[in-house]
Amino acid sequence: MSKIQRIVSIVIALYLLLVLIDRFVLVELLIRRVGLSVLIALFEAFAILGVGFAVRGALARAWRAEDADLTRDFLLGYPVFGAVCFLTGTLNVSSWSMGILLVVCGAGGIYILVRRFESRPPSMPVIAEPLVLIALAIVFLCALIAAQAPPSSLDELAYHLAVPWTWVKEHRAIELPLISVSYFPLGIESADLPLLTILGQIGGGIASHFLHLGAALAATAMLFRLSRGNALALAAIVTTPALALIAGWSLVDWPLIGICAILVLALDAGDVATISMAIAAGLLTKYTFIPFAIIAIVVARRWRGLLPGIAIGSIFFIRNLILTANPIAPFFSAAAPHVAGYRAPFLSDYVFDGHFLDESLGASIIAACTLSAGALPWILIAAAVLLFLLAPSSRILLPFLAIPAARSHRPRRLTRVLLGLSIVVQLFLIGYFVDRGGAFSLLSAAASDTEFLAKQRASFKTVQSIDVLLPADARALVIGLNETFWFARRVRGGGNFDGPRVSRYLEMPTPEALYARLKNDGITHVAVVAPAPATTSVAQKVAERETALSSAAQRMLAQTLDRYASNVAPGAGATVFTLR
C-alpha cells in the first residue's frame, strides 16, 4: 500500500466515523452527559503522571523525560498525588485550593508527556493471541459502560467516595471517627478531592470512575510485563469477576495490584528508586500491601530503598498515631470492623456465590496460580491460603493471587483449553452483571442519572427526603444508614460494619452528657432512618449494610431526643429531629 493510499484511507475512515457519531444521537447524549467528567479526569491523569515522575525522579536524583514510563509513573503517582491533596486538604478543601494543585501538577504532567514522546515514540505491547484481545476488549468495554454511570455500589457510597465528599462539604480533611475505614490509608480516595470539588457528586463520581478505569488499564499493562508476554495468564487475571466487575468503580484494588506488579518488577531489576516509590505508593493505598511487600522484599533480599519509601508512605500512619495513638487504626482498637469471617471459608463459595457476585474469584486466576514458577509466587499463594482460612473479603486475596498467576508457566494444550473455557464462562458472568446493573439505560437515554440511582439504591430517595428537611447550615447525625455519599448537606454517620462504633458514641451515662457531646461535635439534627426491607438473607451482607445499635445506645438516644428535640419532621423512610 502506497503512502498516499494510506493517508486517503485514514481521512475517509475519520470522516465516516465523524458522520456516524454526528448522526448517532446516543453518542451525542453520552458526550453531553459525561464529556466534561472525562476531560477533567484526563487532566488529573496528567497531574498524577507529573507527580509520579517528579517524586521518582527525586528518589533517583535524575529527571530525564526520555526515561519516563507512563504506566509506571501513573500508578505510582496516583496515591502520592492523593496524599498531596490530603495534606493540602488538612488546611483547606475548596475549588481554588484543589484547582491550583490540579493545574500545577497537570501542566507538569503534560510537559513530561510531550517531552517523552519527542524523545521516544510510544509503543504498544503486542498481544499475538486474538482470543485474548477479544476477552480484554469485552472486559474493558463492560468497565466503560459501568464507569459512565453514577456511583451506586455500597463500598463507594459508604466510604470510598463518602469520606472525600464529606471533606469537600466541611472544607477540610477532618477526622471522621464514626467511619472506621476513614482511618485506612486514603491515598487513592483523596485523589478524588479535586474532581468532587470541581464537578460535584454526580460529575465528580463519574470522573472518579474514569480515572480508576485508567488505573485498571495501566495495571493490566504492568501485569503483561510481569507475565513476560504470557497473554493467556493476563486474560486469566483480568477476566476474574472480582476484578473485571470493579474496573469502572472507585475502588482501590486495581491500582494496588498494579503497584504490587511494579514492586516485583523493580525488585527483579534492582531499581532502587522504583522500589522506594512502589513501597510509598502501596503504603498510601491499602493495609493489604504491608504483608505483600514484606514477603516480596524478604524473598528478594533487597533492602536498599526501604527507608525513603516508608517515610513517604507513612503519612496516614502518622495521622492515625496523632489522632488515635494507633498507627494502624481502626484495627486493635475498640469497635474495630470485622475483617475476618466475612465469607464462609469454602473454596467453592469464593469461586462463585450468587450473593457475592462482585467478589467471585472465578476459576481462571486460581487455575493459573497452579502453574506458578519461582519462590515468591508460591510463598504468596501460601499467604493467600492462610488469609483464606480467616474467611475475609475475596478482594483482600487478589494481590496474593494475581502476581503468582502473572508469573505462571505458559500452559500446554489441555490446560490452555480449560483456561480458555474458564475465561469464556467468566465473560458471560461479567456481561450478565453489567446488564443487571442497569447502566445500559443511561446509554440508551431511557433513564436519567437520578432515575438510575433511585432504581439502583433504595436509600437514594431517603437521602433526598432528609436533605430537603435539613437547612443549609445543618450538620446531621444519621442513624440507620451508612450510605452517606449522596447527602448534599453535612452529615455524620457510620460506615460498613460500624454499628458497634456508633453505639459506643451514643452510649453516654445520661441524656445531658449525650446532648453535650452532640452539641460539642456541631450536630444540629438527628436523622433516624427506618430499617429498609432486607434485600438479602446473608447475615454478613445484612450486618455490613445495617447500622444496628445496641439496646443501651437506643435507649440513650431515645431519652435524649425526647428531652432535647425541639421539632420532629417525618420524611420518606426517615424522621428528622431538630436539636435545641
Coordinates of C-alpha atoms in Angstrom, one line a residue:
M1 CA 0.0 0.0 0.0
S2 CA 1.4 3.4 -1.0
K3 CA 1.7 6.3 1.4
I4 CA -0.9 8.3 -0.5
Q5 CA -3.4 5.5 -0.4
R6 CA -2.8 5.0 3.4
I7 CA -3.4 8.8 4.0
V8 CA -6.6 8.8 1.9
S9 CA -8.0 5.7 3.7
I10 CA -7.3 7.3 7.1
V11 CA -9.1 10.5 6.0
I12 CA -12.1 8.7 4.7
A13 CA -12.3 6.5 7.8
L14 CA -12.2 9.6 10.1
Y15 CA -14.8 11.3 8.0
L16 CA -17.2 8.3 8.1
L17 CA -16.6 7.9 11.9
L18 CA -17.4 11.6 12.5
V19 CA -20.6 11.3 10.4
L20 CA -21.6 8.2 12.4
I21 CA -21.1 10.0 15.7
D22 CA -22.9 13.1 14.4
R23 CA -25.9 11.1 13.3
F24 CA -26.0 8.7 16.2
V25 CA -27.9 10.7 18.8
L26 CA -27.0 8.4 21.7
V27 CA -23.3 9.2 21.3
E28 CA -24.1 12.9 21.4
L29 CA -26.1 12.4 24.6
L30 CA -23.3 10.4 26.2
I31 CA -20.7 13.1 25.4
R32 CA -23.0 15.8 26.8
R33 CA -23.6 13.8 30.0
V34 CA -20.0 12.6 30.7
G35 CA -17.8 14.6 28.4
L36 CA -16.7 17.2 31.0
S37 CA -16.1 14.5 33.6
V38 CA -13.9 12.6 31.2
L39 CA -11.9 15.7 30.3
I40 CA -11.3 16.6 33.9
A41 CA -10.4 13.0 34.7
L42 CA -7.9 13.0 31.8
F43 CA -6.3 16.2 33.1
E44 CA -6.0 14.8 36.6
A45 CA -4.3 11.7 35.0
F46 CA -1.7 14.1 33.6
A47 CA -1.3 15.6 37.1
I48 CA -0.8 12.2 38.6
L49 CA 1.7 11.3 35.9
G50 CA 3.6 14.5 36.7
V51 CA 3.7 13.8 40.4
G52 CA 4.8 10.2 39.9
F53 CA 7.6 11.2 37.6
A54 CA 8.7 14.1 39.9
V55 CA 8.8 12.0 43.1
R56 CA 10.5 9.0 41.5
G57 CA 13.0 11.4 39.8
A58 CA 13.8 12.9 43.2
L59 CA 14.4 9.5 44.6
A60 CA 16.6 8.6 41.6
R61 CA 18.2 12.0 41.6
A62 CA 17.6 12.3 37.9
W63 CA 14.8 13.8 35.9
R64 CA 15.1 12.7 32.3
A65 CA 11.8 12.9 30.4
E66 CA 13.0 10.2 27.9
D67 CA 13.1 7.8 30.9
A68 CA 9.5 8.4 31.9
D69 CA 7.4 5.2 32.0
L70 CA 3.9 6.4 31.6
T71 CA 2.1 3.4 33.1
R72 CA 4.6 3.0 36.0
D73 CA 4.6 6.7 36.8
F74 CA 0.9 7.0 36.6
L75 CA 0.2 4.0 39.0
L76 CA 2.9 5.1 41.5
G77 CA 1.9 8.8 41.3
Y78 CA -1.8 8.1 41.9
P79 CA -1.7 7.6 45.7
V80 CA 1.1 10.1 46.1
F81 CA -0.9 12.8 44.3
G82 CA -3.8 11.8 46.6
A83 CA -1.6 12.2 49.6
V84 CA -0.6 15.7 48.4
C85 CA -4.4 16.5 48.1
F86 CA -5.0 15.2 51.6
L87 CA -2.2 17.3 53.1
T88 CA -3.5 20.3 51.3
G89 CA -7.0 19.4 52.4
T90 CA -6.0 19.5 56.1
L91 CA -5.7 23.2 55.6
N92 CA -8.5 23.8 53.1
V93 CA -10.6 21.9 50.6
S94 CA -12.2 24.2 48.0
S95 CA -12.3 24.5 44.3
W96 CA -9.5 27.1 44.3
S97 CA -7.1 25.1 46.5
M98 CA -7.7 21.8 44.7
G99 CA -7.8 23.6 41.4
I100 CA -4.4 25.2 41.8
L101 CA -2.9 21.9 42.8
L102 CA -4.5 20.2 39.8
V103 CA -3.4 22.9 37.3
V104 CA 0.2 23.0 38.5
C105 CA 0.7 19.2 38.6
G106 CA -1.3 18.8 35.3
A107 CA 0.9 21.3 33.5
G108 CA 4.0 19.4 34.7
G109 CA 2.5 16.1 33.6
I110 CA 1.7 17.4 30.1
Y111 CA 5.2 18.7 29.8
I112 CA 6.6 15.3 30.7
L113 CA 4.3 13.6 28.3
V114 CA 5.2 15.8 25.3
R115 CA 9.0 15.6 26.1
R116 CA 8.7 11.8 26.4
F117 CA 7.0 11.4 23.0
E118 CA 9.5 13.8 21.4
S119 CA 12.5 11.7 22.6
R120 CA 10.9 8.3 22.3
P121 CA 7.8 7.4 20.2
P122 CA 5.1 5.5 22.1
S123 CA 4.9 1.8 21.6
M124 CA 2.0 -0.6 22.3
P125 CA 2.6 -4.0 23.8
V126 CA 1.9 -6.7 21.2
I127 CA -0.5 -9.5 22.1
A128 CA -0.4 -12.0 19.4
E129 CA -3.4 -14.1 20.5
P130 CA -6.7 -12.8 19.1
L131 CA -8.9 -14.5 21.6
V132 CA -7.1 -12.8 24.5
L133 CA -7.5 -9.5 22.8
I134 CA -11.2 -10.1 22.4
A135 CA -11.5 -11.1 26.1
L136 CA -9.7 -7.9 27.2
A137 CA -11.8 -5.8 24.9
I138 CA -15.0 -7.3 26.4
V139 CA -13.9 -6.7 30.0
F140 CA -12.9 -3.1 29.4
L141 CA -16.0 -2.3 27.3
C142 CA -18.1 -3.5 30.2
A143 CA -15.9 -1.4 32.5
L144 CA -16.5 1.6 30.3
I145 CA -20.3 1.0 30.5
A146 CA -20.1 0.8 34.3
A147 CA -17.8 3.9 34.5
Q148 CA -20.2 6.2 32.7
A149 CA -22.9 5.5 35.4
P150 CA -23.0 7.5 38.7
P151 CA -21.6 5.7 41.8
S152 CA -24.0 3.2 43.1
S153 CA -22.0 0.4 44.8
L154 CA -22.2 0.1 48.6
D155 CA -18.5 0.5 49.2
E156 CA -18.3 3.7 47.1
L157 CA -21.3 5.2 48.8
A158 CA -20.2 4.2 52.4
Y159 CA -16.6 5.3 52.3
H160 CA -14.5 5.3 49.1
L161 CA -16.3 8.4 47.9
A162 CA -18.3 9.3 51.1
V163 CA -15.1 10.2 53.0
P164 CA -13.7 12.7 50.5
W165 CA -17.1 14.1 49.8
T166 CA -17.6 14.8 53.5
W167 CA -14.3 16.6 53.4
V168 CA -15.5 18.7 50.5
K169 CA -18.6 19.7 52.4
E170 CA -16.6 20.5 55.5
H171 CA -14.0 22.4 53.5
R172 CA -11.2 20.5 55.4
A173 CA -9.9 16.9 55.7
I174 CA -11.2 16.3 59.2
E175 CA -11.3 13.2 61.4
L176 CA -14.5 11.1 60.9
P177 CA -14.5 8.8 64.0
L178 CA -17.8 7.1 63.2
I179 CA -16.5 5.7 59.9
S180 CA -13.9 3.1 60.9
V181 CA -12.5 2.8 57.4
S182 CA -11.8 6.5 57.3
Y183 CA -8.6 5.6 59.2
F184 CA -7.4 3.4 56.4
P185 CA -4.7 4.7 54.0
L186 CA -6.7 7.0 51.7
G187 CA -4.2 8.0 49.0
I188 CA -6.4 6.8 46.2
E189 CA -9.6 8.2 47.7
S190 CA -8.0 11.6 48.4
A191 CA -7.1 11.9 44.7
D192 CA -10.9 12.4 44.1
L193 CA -10.9 15.7 46.1
P194 CA -10.2 17.9 43.0
L195 CA -12.9 16.0 41.0
L196 CA -15.6 16.3 43.6
T197 CA -14.8 20.0 44.5
I198 CA -15.0 21.0 40.8
L199 CA -17.7 18.7 39.4
G200 CA -19.9 17.8 42.5
Q201 CA -21.3 14.5 43.3
I202 CA -22.5 13.0 40.0
G203 CA -19.9 14.6 37.7
G204 CA -17.1 14.0 40.2
G205 CA -18.2 10.5 40.8
I206 CA -18.2 9.7 37.1
A207 CA -14.8 11.4 36.7
S208 CA -13.5 9.2 39.5
H209 CA -14.8 6.1 37.7
F210 CA -12.9 7.0 34.5
L211 CA -9.8 7.8 36.5
H212 CA -10.0 4.3 38.1
L213 CA -10.6 2.8 34.7
G214 CA -7.4 4.3 33.5
A215 CA -5.6 2.8 36.5
A216 CA -7.1 -0.6 35.6
L217 CA -5.7 -0.3 32.1
A218 CA -2.3 0.7 33.4
A219 CA -2.3 -2.2 35.9
T220 CA -3.1 -4.5 33.0
A221 CA -0.1 -3.3 31.1
M222 CA 2.1 -3.9 34.2
L223 CA 0.7 -7.4 34.6
F224 CA 1.5 -8.1 31.0
R225 CA 5.1 -7.0 31.6
L226 CA 5.2 -9.2 34.7
S227 CA 3.9 -12.2 32.8
R228 CA 6.7 -11.8 30.2
G229 CA 4.2 -11.9 27.3
N230 CA 2.1 -14.8 28.7
A231 CA -1.2 -13.4 27.3
L232 CA -3.4 -16.2 28.5
A233 CA -2.2 -15.7 32.1
L234 CA -3.1 -12.0 31.6
A235 CA -6.6 -12.8 30.4
A236 CA -7.0 -15.3 33.3
I237 CA -6.3 -12.4 35.7
V238 CA -8.3 -9.6 34.0
T239 CA -11.4 -11.7 33.5
T240 CA -11.6 -12.6 37.2
P241 CA -15.1 -11.3 38.1
A242 CA -13.9 -9.8 41.4
L243 CA -11.5 -7.6 39.3
A244 CA -13.4 -7.2 36.0
L245 CA -16.6 -6.0 37.6
I246 CA -15.0 -3.2 39.6
A247 CA -12.7 -1.9 36.8
G248 CA -15.1 1.0 36.3
W249 CA -15.8 1.6 40.0
S250 CA -14.0 3.9 42.5
L251 CA -12.3 1.1 44.5
V252 CA -8.5 0.6 45.1
D253 CA -7.9 -3.0 44.1
W254 CA -6.8 -2.3 40.5
P255 CA -4.2 0.4 41.5
L256 CA -3.0 -1.9 44.3
I257 CA -2.4 -4.8 42.0
G258 CA -0.6 -2.6 39.6
I259 CA 1.7 -1.2 42.4
C260 CA 2.4 -4.8 43.5
A261 CA 3.4 -5.8 40.0
I262 CA 5.7 -2.7 39.8
L263 CA 7.3 -3.6 43.1
V264 CA 8.1 -7.2 41.9
L265 CA 9.5 -5.9 38.6
A266 CA 11.6 -3.4 40.4
L267 CA 13.0 -6.0 42.8
D268 CA 13.9 -8.2 39.9
A269 CA 15.7 -5.3 38.2
G270 CA 17.3 -3.9 41.3
D271 CA 15.7 -0.5 40.5
V272 CA 16.1 1.2 43.9
A273 CA 14.2 4.4 43.1
T274 CA 11.2 2.4 41.8
I275 CA 11.3 0.1 44.9
S276 CA 11.2 3.2 47.1
M277 CA 8.3 4.7 45.1
A278 CA 6.4 1.4 45.0
I279 CA 6.6 0.9 48.8
A280 CA 5.5 4.5 49.3
A281 CA 2.6 4.1 46.9
G282 CA 1.5 0.8 48.3
L283 CA 1.5 2.1 51.9
L284 CA -0.6 5.0 50.8
T285 CA -3.1 2.8 49.2
K286 CA -4.2 -0.2 51.4
Y287 CA -3.1 -2.1 54.5
T288 CA -3.1 -5.3 52.5
F289 CA 0.1 -4.1 50.8
I290 CA 2.1 -4.4 54.0
P291 CA 2.3 -8.3 54.2
F292 CA 2.7 -8.4 50.4
A293 CA 5.7 -6.0 50.5
I294 CA 7.3 -7.9 53.4
I295 CA 7.1 -11.2 51.6
A296 CA 8.4 -9.7 48.3
I297 CA 11.3 -7.8 49.9
V298 CA 12.4 -10.7 52.2
V299 CA 12.4 -13.2 49.3
A300 CA 14.3 -10.8 47.0
R301 CA 16.7 -9.8 49.8
R302 CA 16.9 -6.2 48.6
W303 CA 16.9 -3.7 51.4
R304 CA 18.0 -0.5 49.7
G305 CA 15.3 2.0 49.2
L306 CA 13.1 0.8 52.0
L307 CA 13.5 3.8 54.3
P308 CA 12.6 6.6 51.8
G309 CA 9.6 4.6 50.7
I310 CA 8.4 4.0 54.3
A311 CA 9.0 7.7 55.1
I312 CA 6.8 8.9 52.2
G313 CA 4.2 6.2 52.7
S314 CA 3.8 6.8 56.4
I315 CA 1.5 9.9 56.1
F316 CA -1.7 8.2 57.0
F317 CA 0.0 6.1 59.7
I318 CA 1.3 9.3 61.3
R319 CA -2.1 10.8 61.1
N320 CA -3.6 7.8 62.9
L321 CA -0.9 7.9 65.5
I322 CA -1.7 11.6 66.3
L323 CA -5.5 11.1 66.3
T324 CA -5.8 7.7 68.0
A325 CA -2.3 6.7 69.3
N326 CA -2.7 3.7 67.0
P327 CA -0.8 3.9 63.6
I328 CA -2.9 1.0 62.1
A329 CA -6.3 2.2 63.3
P330 CA -9.0 1.1 63.4
F331 CA -7.5 -2.4 64.0
F332 CA -6.6 -3.4 67.5
S333 CA -8.9 -0.8 68.9
A334 CA -12.4 -0.7 70.4
A335 CA -15.2 -1.3 67.8
A336 CA -12.8 -2.3 65.1
P337 CA -14.5 -3.6 61.9
H338 CA -14.8 -7.3 61.4
V339 CA -12.4 -8.3 58.5
A340 CA -12.3 -12.0 59.3
G341 CA -15.4 -14.2 59.0
Y342 CA -16.9 -12.1 56.2
R343 CA -17.4 -15.2 54.0
A344 CA -17.9 -18.9 54.6
P345 CA -14.4 -20.5 54.4
F346 CA -15.2 -22.7 51.4
L347 CA -13.3 -22.5 48.2
S348 CA -16.5 -23.1 46.2
D349 CA -18.1 -20.0 47.7
Y350 CA -15.1 -17.9 46.8
V351 CA -15.1 -19.3 43.2
F352 CA -18.7 -18.2 42.8
D353 CA -21.5 -17.2 45.1
G354 CA -24.7 -15.6 43.7
H355 CA -24.9 -13.5 46.9
F356 CA -21.3 -12.1 46.3
L357 CA -21.2 -11.7 42.6
D358 CA -18.8 -8.8 42.6
E359 CA -16.4 -10.8 44.9
S360 CA -16.3 -14.0 42.8
L361 CA -12.8 -15.2 42.1
G362 CA -13.9 -17.4 39.3
A363 CA -11.8 -20.3 38.1
S364 CA -9.1 -18.9 35.8
I365 CA -6.9 -17.0 38.3
I366 CA -6.7 -19.9 40.8
A367 CA -6.0 -22.3 37.9
A368 CA -3.2 -20.1 36.6
C369 CA -1.7 -20.0 40.1
T370 CA -1.1 -23.7 40.0
L371 CA 1.3 -23.1 37.1
S372 CA 3.4 -20.6 39.0
A373 CA 7.1 -20.6 38.9
G374 CA 9.6 -19.4 41.5
A375 CA 9.8 -19.0 45.2
L376 CA 8.0 -15.7 45.5
P377 CA 4.8 -16.8 43.7
W378 CA 4.4 -19.9 45.8
I379 CA 5.0 -18.0 49.1
L380 CA 2.4 -15.5 48.0
I381 CA 0.0 -18.4 47.3
A382 CA 0.7 -19.8 50.8
A383 CA -0.1 -16.4 52.3
A384 CA -3.3 -16.4 50.3
V385 CA -4.2 -19.8 51.7
L386 CA -3.6 -18.6 55.3
L387 CA -5.7 -15.5 54.7
F388 CA -8.4 -17.6 53.1
L389 CA -8.7 -19.6 56.4
L390 CA -9.7 -16.3 58.0
A391 CA -12.6 -16.0 55.5
P392 CA -12.1 -12.3 54.6
S393 CA -13.4 -10.4 51.6
S394 CA -12.1 -12.0 48.4
R395 CA -10.6 -8.7 47.4
I396 CA -8.0 -9.0 50.2
L397 CA -6.7 -12.1 48.4
L398 CA -6.4 -10.6 45.0
P399 CA -2.8 -9.3 45.1
F400 CA -1.6 -12.6 46.5
L401 CA -3.2 -14.5 43.6
A402 CA -2.8 -12.1 40.7
I403 CA 1.0 -11.8 40.9
P404 CA 1.6 -15.6 41.0
A405 CA -0.9 -16.0 38.2
A406 CA 1.1 -13.5 36.1
R407 CA 4.3 -15.4 36.8
S408 CA 2.8 -18.7 35.7
H409 CA 4.3 -21.0 33.1
R410 CA 2.8 -21.0 29.7
P411 CA 0.1 -23.8 29.7
R412 CA 0.1 -26.8 27.5
R413 CA -2.7 -27.6 25.1
L414 CA -5.3 -29.2 27.5
T415 CA -4.6 -26.6 30.2
R416 CA -5.0 -23.9 27.6
V417 CA -8.4 -25.3 26.7
L418 CA -9.5 -25.4 30.3
L419 CA -8.3 -21.9 31.0
G420 CA -10.0 -20.7 27.8
L421 CA -13.3 -22.2 28.9
S422 CA -13.0 -20.6 32.3
I423 CA -12.4 -17.2 30.7
V424 CA -15.4 -17.6 28.4
V425 CA -17.7 -18.5 31.3
Q426 CA -16.4 -15.6 33.3
L427 CA -17.1 -13.2 30.4
F428 CA -20.7 -14.3 30.3
L429 CA -20.9 -13.7 34.1
I430 CA -19.4 -10.2 33.6
G431 CA -21.8 -9.3 30.9
Y432 CA -24.8 -10.5 32.9
F433 CA -23.7 -8.5 35.9
V434 CA -23.3 -5.3 33.9
D435 CA -26.6 -5.8 32.2
R436 CA -28.3 -6.4 35.6
G437 CA -26.7 -3.2 36.9
G438 CA -28.9 -1.1 34.6
A439 CA -26.1 1.1 33.2
F440 CA -27.3 0.4 29.7
S441 CA -30.4 2.5 30.5
L442 CA -28.2 5.6 30.7
L443 CA -26.5 4.9 27.4
S444 CA -29.9 4.5 25.7
A445 CA -31.3 7.6 27.4
A446 CA -34.1 5.5 28.9
A447 CA -33.2 6.9 32.3
S448 CA -31.5 10.0 33.7
D449 CA -28.8 9.8 36.4
T450 CA -31.3 10.4 39.2
E451 CA -33.7 7.8 37.9
F452 CA -30.9 5.3 37.6
L453 CA -29.8 6.0 41.2
A454 CA -33.4 5.8 42.5
K455 CA -33.8 2.4 40.9
Q456 CA -30.4 1.0 41.9
R457 CA -30.3 2.2 45.5
A458 CA -33.4 2.3 47.7
S459 CA -31.5 4.7 50.0
F460 CA -31.3 7.4 47.4
K461 CA -34.9 8.7 47.8
T462 CA -34.4 8.5 51.6
V463 CA -31.3 10.7 51.4
Q464 CA -33.1 13.2 49.2
S465 CA -36.0 13.4 51.6
I466 CA -33.7 14.0 54.5
D467 CA -31.7 16.7 52.6
V468 CA -35.0 18.6 51.9
L469 CA -35.8 18.7 55.6
L470 CA -32.3 20.0 56.6
P471 CA -31.4 23.7 56.5
A472 CA -28.3 24.7 54.5
D473 CA -26.2 25.2 57.6
A474 CA -27.2 21.9 59.3
R475 CA -24.9 19.1 60.4
A476 CA -27.0 15.9 60.9
L477 CA -26.1 12.7 62.7
V478 CA -27.6 9.9 60.5
I479 CA -28.7 6.7 62.3
G480 CA -29.6 3.6 60.5
L481 CA -28.0 4.4 57.1
N482 CA -24.3 4.0 56.1
E483 CA -24.5 5.3 52.6
T484 CA -23.7 9.0 53.2
F485 CA -22.2 10.0 49.8
W486 CA -25.4 11.3 48.2
F487 CA -26.2 13.8 51.0
A488 CA -25.9 17.4 49.9
R489 CA -26.0 18.6 53.5
R490 CA -23.2 18.0 56.0
V491 CA -23.8 14.7 57.8
R492 CA -22.1 12.3 60.2
G493 CA -22.8 8.5 60.2
G494 CA -21.2 5.1 60.4
G495 CA -19.7 3.1 57.6
N496 CA -19.8 -0.6 56.8
F497 CA -20.0 -2.8 60.0
D498 CA -19.9 0.3 62.2
G499 CA -23.0 -0.3 64.3
P500 CA -20.8 -1.0 67.4
R501 CA -18.8 2.2 66.8
V502 CA -21.9 4.3 66.5
S503 CA -23.3 2.6 69.6
R504 CA -20.2 3.5 71.6
Y505 CA -20.6 7.1 70.5
L506 CA -24.2 7.2 71.8
E507 CA -23.7 5.2 75.0
M508 CA -23.3 8.1 77.4
P509 CA -24.3 7.9 81.1
T510 CA -27.0 10.5 80.9
P511 CA -29.1 12.3 78.2
E512 CA -27.4 15.5 79.3
A513 CA -24.0 14.0 78.5
L514 CA -25.1 12.8 75.1
Y515 CA -26.6 16.1 74.3
A516 CA -23.4 17.9 75.3
R517 CA -21.4 15.5 73.1
L518 CA -23.7 16.2 70.1
K519 CA -23.6 19.9 70.5
N520 CA -19.8 19.9 71.0
D521 CA -19.5 18.0 67.7
G522 CA -21.6 20.6 66.0
I523 CA -24.6 18.3 65.5
T524 CA -27.8 20.3 64.9
H525 CA -30.1 17.5 63.7
V526 CA -30.5 13.8 64.1
A527 CA -32.0 11.7 61.3
V528 CA -33.3 8.3 62.2
V529 CA -33.8 6.1 59.2
A530 CA -36.3 3.3 59.4
P531 CA -34.8 -0.2 58.5
A532 CA -35.4 -1.0 54.9
P533 CA -36.7 -4.4 53.8
A534 CA -33.8 -6.8 53.6
T535 CA -32.7 -7.5 50.1
T536 CA -30.6 -10.5 51.1
S537 CA -30.8 -13.3 53.7
V538 CA -27.0 -13.5 54.0
A539 CA -26.1 -12.5 57.6
Q540 CA -22.8 -10.9 56.6
K541 CA -24.4 -8.7 54.0
V542 CA -27.1 -7.6 56.4
A543 CA -24.6 -6.7 59.1
E544 CA -22.5 -4.8 56.5
R545 CA -25.4 -2.6 55.4
E546 CA -27.2 -2.0 58.6
T547 CA -26.1 0.3 61.4
A548 CA -27.6 -1.7 64.3
L549 CA -27.5 0.0 67.7
S550 CA -27.1 -1.7 71.0
S551 CA -30.1 -1.6 73.4
A552 CA -28.2 0.9 75.6
A553 CA -27.5 3.2 72.7
Q554 CA -31.1 3.0 71.5
R555 CA -32.4 3.9 75.0
M556 CA -30.0 6.8 75.5
L557 CA -30.7 8.2 72.0
A558 CA -34.5 8.0 72.6
Q559 CA -34.2 9.7 76.0
T560 CA -32.0 12.5 74.6
L561 CA -34.4 13.1 71.7
D562 CA -37.4 13.1 74.0
R563 CA -35.8 15.8 76.1
Y564 CA -33.8 17.9 73.7
A565 CA -35.6 17.7 70.3
S566 CA -37.5 20.9 69.5
N567 CA -39.0 19.7 66.3
V568 CA -39.8 16.4 64.6
A569 CA -40.2 16.2 60.8
P570 CA -41.2 12.9 59.1
G571 CA -39.6 12.1 55.7
A572 CA -39.7 9.2 53.3
G573 CA -38.5 6.3 55.4
A574 CA -36.8 8.6 58.0
T575 CA -37.6 11.1 60.8
V576 CA -35.5 14.2 61.3
F577 CA -35.2 15.7 64.8
T578 CA -34.0 19.2 65.4
L579 CA -31.9 19.7 68.5
R580 CA -32.4 22.7 70.7

